[in-house]
Short mmCIF file of C-alpha atoms in Angstrom, two decimals:
data_model
loop_
_atom_site.label_atom_id
_atom_site.label_comp_id
_atom_site.label_asym_id
_atom_site.label_seq_id
_atom_site.Cartn_x
_atom_site.Cartn_y
_atom_site.Cartn_z
CA MET A 1 -28.38 -45.85 -38.58
CA PRO A 2 -31.78 -46.41 -40.26
CA LYS A 3 -31.66 -45.92 -44.01
CA THR A 4 -35.38 -46.34 -44.76
CA ALA A 5 -38.74 -45.64 -43.17
CA PHE A 6 -39.16 -49.35 -42.47
CA GLU A 7 -35.81 -49.60 -40.67
CA LEU A 8 -36.69 -46.57 -38.55
CA SER A 9 -40.09 -47.98 -37.56
CA LEU A 10 -38.46 -51.28 -36.66
CA THR A 11 -35.88 -49.47 -34.52
CA ALA A 12 -38.64 -47.65 -32.61
CA THR A 13 -40.47 -50.94 -32.05
CA GLN A 14 -37.35 -52.65 -30.72
CA TYR A 15 -36.69 -49.90 -28.17
CA ARG A 16 -40.16 -50.38 -26.65
CA SER A 17 -39.09 -53.81 -25.37
CA ASP A 18 -35.69 -52.56 -24.16
CA ALA A 19 -35.06 -51.81 -20.47
CA LEU A 20 -33.82 -48.37 -21.54
CA TYR A 21 -37.33 -47.40 -22.62
CA ALA A 22 -38.34 -46.63 -19.01
CA SER A 23 -35.79 -43.80 -18.97
CA PHE A 24 -37.38 -42.24 -22.06
CA ALA A 25 -40.81 -42.47 -20.44
CA GLU A 26 -39.36 -40.73 -17.38
CA LEU A 27 -37.97 -37.92 -19.53
CA ASN A 28 -41.37 -37.54 -21.15
CA SER A 29 -43.09 -37.41 -17.77
CA TYR A 30 -40.96 -34.65 -16.26
CA ILE A 31 -39.00 -32.79 -18.92
CA SER A 32 -39.89 -33.48 -22.53
CA MET A 33 -43.01 -32.90 -24.61
CA LEU A 34 -41.66 -35.44 -27.10
CA HIS A 35 -43.12 -38.95 -27.13
CA SER A 36 -41.00 -41.71 -25.57
CA ASP A 37 -40.58 -43.33 -29.01
CA VAL A 38 -39.10 -40.11 -30.37
CA LEU A 39 -36.74 -39.79 -27.41
CA ALA A 40 -35.68 -43.41 -27.98
CA LEU A 41 -34.93 -42.69 -31.63
CA LEU A 42 -32.94 -39.57 -30.72
CA TYR A 43 -30.97 -41.70 -28.26
CA HIS A 44 -30.35 -44.17 -31.09
CA TYR A 45 -29.14 -41.40 -33.37
CA GLY A 46 -26.79 -40.22 -30.63
CA ALA A 47 -25.49 -43.73 -30.02
CA HIS A 48 -24.45 -43.92 -33.68
CA ALA A 49 -23.32 -40.32 -34.13
CA GLU A 50 -20.02 -40.18 -35.97
CA GLN A 51 -20.45 -36.43 -36.42
CA PRO A 52 -21.72 -33.54 -34.25
CA ILE A 53 -25.46 -32.95 -33.90
CA LEU A 54 -27.28 -29.62 -34.22
CA GLU A 55 -30.65 -28.93 -32.64
CA ILE A 56 -32.93 -25.89 -32.57
CA GLY A 57 -35.51 -25.54 -29.81
CA PRO A 58 -34.60 -28.06 -27.10
CA TYR A 59 -36.94 -26.29 -24.64
CA ILE A 60 -35.85 -27.59 -21.20
CA GLY A 61 -33.64 -30.36 -22.50
CA GLY A 62 -35.45 -33.65 -23.06
CA SER A 63 -34.21 -34.08 -26.63
CA THR A 64 -30.69 -32.95 -25.73
CA ILE A 65 -30.47 -35.40 -22.83
CA ALA A 66 -31.62 -38.29 -25.03
CA LEU A 67 -29.10 -37.41 -27.76
CA VAL A 68 -26.14 -37.00 -25.40
CA ARG A 69 -26.97 -40.11 -23.37
CA GLY A 70 -26.83 -42.04 -26.62
CA ILE A 71 -23.47 -40.50 -27.50
CA LEU A 72 -21.96 -41.20 -24.08
CA GLU A 73 -23.36 -44.71 -23.70
CA GLY A 74 -22.24 -45.48 -27.25
CA GLY A 75 -18.69 -44.52 -26.26
CA LEU A 76 -18.55 -41.72 -28.82
CA SER A 77 -17.13 -38.20 -28.63
CA ALA A 78 -19.59 -36.23 -30.77
CA ARG A 79 -21.04 -33.09 -29.23
CA VAL A 80 -24.52 -31.57 -29.46
CA THR A 81 -24.90 -27.91 -30.33
CA SER A 82 -28.24 -26.68 -29.03
CA VAL A 83 -29.86 -23.34 -29.90
CA GLU A 84 -32.54 -22.09 -27.51
CA LEU A 85 -34.29 -18.71 -27.53
CA GLY A 86 -35.38 -18.85 -23.89
CA GLY A 87 -38.15 -16.96 -22.09
CA GLU A 88 -40.95 -18.45 -20.04
CA TYR A 89 -43.65 -20.94 -20.94
CA ARG A 90 -46.76 -21.66 -18.90
CA HIS A 91 -47.26 -25.18 -20.15
CA PRO A 92 -49.74 -27.15 -17.99
CA THR A 93 -47.23 -29.98 -17.46
CA TYR A 94 -43.77 -28.61 -18.24
CA VAL A 95 -44.04 -25.06 -16.93
CA THR A 96 -40.96 -22.88 -16.50
CA THR A 97 -40.43 -19.20 -15.85
CA ASP A 98 -36.93 -19.34 -17.35
CA ILE A 99 -36.41 -21.84 -20.15
CA VAL A 100 -32.63 -21.42 -20.40
CA GLU A 101 -32.13 -21.70 -16.63
CA SER A 102 -34.26 -24.88 -16.55
CA LEU A 103 -32.41 -26.24 -19.59
CA ARG A 104 -29.02 -25.68 -17.98
CA ALA A 105 -30.18 -27.27 -14.71
CA ASN A 106 -31.59 -30.35 -16.43
CA LEU A 107 -28.48 -30.88 -18.54
CA LYS A 108 -26.35 -30.67 -15.41
CA ASN A 109 -28.63 -32.91 -13.35
CA TYR A 110 -28.46 -35.61 -16.02
CA GLY A 111 -24.69 -35.25 -16.33
CA VAL A 112 -24.68 -34.31 -20.01
CA ASP A 113 -23.88 -30.59 -19.85
CA VAL A 114 -20.18 -31.06 -20.66
CA GLN A 115 -21.10 -32.56 -24.03
CA VAL A 116 -23.35 -29.65 -25.09
CA ASN A 117 -22.55 -26.35 -26.82
CA LEU A 118 -25.50 -24.21 -25.68
CA ILE A 119 -26.19 -21.13 -27.80
CA VAL A 120 -28.84 -18.76 -26.44
CA GLY A 121 -30.81 -16.74 -28.98
CA HIS A 122 -33.14 -16.93 -31.97
CA SER A 123 -32.06 -19.47 -34.56
CA ARG A 124 -32.28 -16.90 -37.34
CA ASP A 125 -30.38 -14.15 -35.51
CA PRO A 126 -27.11 -13.53 -37.43
CA SER A 127 -25.08 -13.72 -34.20
CA VAL A 128 -26.52 -17.18 -33.49
CA VAL A 129 -25.74 -18.39 -37.01
CA ASP A 130 -22.21 -17.04 -36.55
CA ALA A 131 -21.90 -18.95 -33.25
CA VAL A 132 -23.00 -22.18 -34.94
CA GLU A 133 -20.49 -21.53 -37.72
CA GLU A 134 -17.74 -21.26 -35.10
CA VAL A 135 -18.71 -24.71 -33.81
CA PHE A 136 -18.78 -26.02 -37.39
CA GLN A 137 -15.28 -24.69 -38.01
CA ARG A 138 -14.04 -26.27 -34.78
CA GLU A 139 -15.90 -29.60 -34.75
CA GLY A 140 -16.89 -30.28 -38.35
CA SER A 141 -20.13 -30.85 -40.26
CA PHE A 142 -23.30 -31.85 -38.42
CA GLY A 143 -24.63 -35.31 -39.21
CA CYS A 144 -28.08 -34.79 -37.68
CA PHE A 145 -30.28 -31.69 -37.52
CA VAL A 146 -33.19 -31.58 -35.05
CA ILE A 147 -35.76 -28.76 -35.36
CA ASP A 148 -38.49 -28.06 -32.79
CA SER A 149 -39.10 -24.37 -33.21
CA ASP A 150 -41.68 -22.10 -34.85
CA GLY A 151 -42.50 -24.07 -38.00
CA GLN A 152 -40.32 -22.04 -40.36
CA VAL A 153 -38.39 -25.10 -41.43
CA GLN A 154 -37.29 -23.76 -44.81
CA GLU A 155 -35.71 -20.67 -43.30
CA ASP A 156 -33.75 -22.65 -40.73
CA ILE A 157 -32.58 -25.15 -43.34
CA ALA A 158 -31.57 -22.35 -45.73
CA LEU A 159 -29.43 -20.79 -42.99
CA TYR A 160 -27.80 -23.95 -41.67
CA LYS A 161 -27.57 -26.33 -44.63
CA ARG A 162 -23.99 -25.27 -45.39
CA PHE A 163 -22.99 -26.66 -41.98
CA LEU A 164 -24.64 -30.05 -42.56
CA SER A 165 -22.96 -33.14 -43.93
CA PRO A 166 -24.25 -34.84 -47.10
CA ARG A 167 -27.18 -37.17 -46.31
CA CYS A 168 -27.59 -35.48 -42.93
CA TYR A 169 -30.46 -36.88 -40.86
CA LEU A 170 -33.33 -34.47 -40.20
CA VAL A 171 -35.88 -34.56 -37.36
CA VAL A 172 -38.72 -31.99 -37.24
CA ASP A 173 -41.36 -31.84 -34.53
CA ASP A 174 -44.99 -30.66 -34.92
CA TYR A 175 -45.72 -32.30 -38.26
CA TYR A 176 -48.91 -33.28 -36.45
CA ALA A 177 -49.84 -30.79 -33.73
CA PRO A 178 -53.59 -30.44 -33.11
CA GLY A 179 -52.88 -28.02 -30.27
CA ALA A 180 -51.03 -25.68 -32.63
CA PRO A 181 -52.76 -25.90 -36.02
CA GLY A 182 -50.96 -22.91 -37.47
CA LYS A 183 -47.55 -24.33 -36.66
CA GLU A 184 -48.59 -27.73 -37.99
CA ALA A 185 -49.78 -26.26 -41.28
CA THR A 186 -46.54 -24.33 -41.75
CA THR A 187 -44.34 -27.29 -40.85
CA ARG A 188 -46.20 -29.67 -43.16
CA SER A 189 -46.35 -27.34 -46.13
CA GLN A 190 -42.68 -26.42 -45.90
CA LEU A 191 -41.51 -30.01 -45.56
CA ALA A 192 -43.72 -30.89 -48.54
CA VAL A 193 -42.03 -28.21 -50.64
CA LEU A 194 -38.58 -29.46 -49.65
CA GLU A 195 -39.59 -33.02 -50.59
CA GLN A 196 -40.97 -31.86 -53.94
CA GLN A 197 -37.70 -30.05 -54.60
CA HIS A 198 -35.82 -33.30 -53.80
CA VAL A 199 -33.94 -31.63 -50.96
CA ILE A 200 -35.12 -34.15 -48.35
CA GLU A 201 -36.76 -37.56 -48.15
CA SER A 202 -39.23 -38.72 -45.52
CA PHE A 203 -38.80 -41.67 -43.14
CA GLY A 204 -42.25 -41.15 -41.64
CA VAL A 205 -43.84 -39.68 -38.52
CA HIS A 206 -43.36 -41.09 -35.02
CA GLY A 207 -44.70 -40.41 -31.55
CA TRP A 208 -47.27 -37.64 -31.36
CA GLY A 209 -46.24 -36.05 -34.63
CA THR A 210 -42.47 -35.86 -35.10
CA TRP A 211 -41.23 -36.14 -38.68
CA PHE A 212 -38.06 -38.10 -39.47
CA GLY A 213 -36.06 -38.08 -42.68
CA ARG A 214 -32.79 -37.00 -44.20
CA PHE A 215 -31.28 -34.82 -46.88
CA ILE A 216 -30.90 -36.28 -50.36
#
């Protein structure tokens, strides 16, 4: 796994010349709003996952598919726990009238559903936190935490940090998001506070604005 910003950028570069990269571009075209580079890096994290992975806000499954494909193709047994609120979203490219239904269908179509603990609800709902704790008790600490939600990064980290392993990898989308300036401002300011408090360290921004780093 990358241990520095340079190693992470080199990893992303290497995947662009790999035959696998076409599959990430396909995911981006039909399912995921994440850049192909980001999906490639999530795949890489999955392929080296010695511990379970936790994600908040998978939308209709692009990030989840990339993570689990990495796990399966790496011959590993780690599982992904994915928290999704659901609802509908009239996105011009990735529209769905039922996010959870589309998420379930995509996970099944890509053959990764058996490796996913899907928890439906708001990430800060006590019942959802309790459900994640049940997974934690059963499967162990999470080694990677992926957040693509409403920008309230500090709140999600405060709730879930006790379930994360030391030096857990952290991925947060919308560090740069010109289409959602309010969310971008919140995400950036809260990550900056966490860095200043020496809670996390940055590995840089990839794709269209996804932040990568890890806990200190």
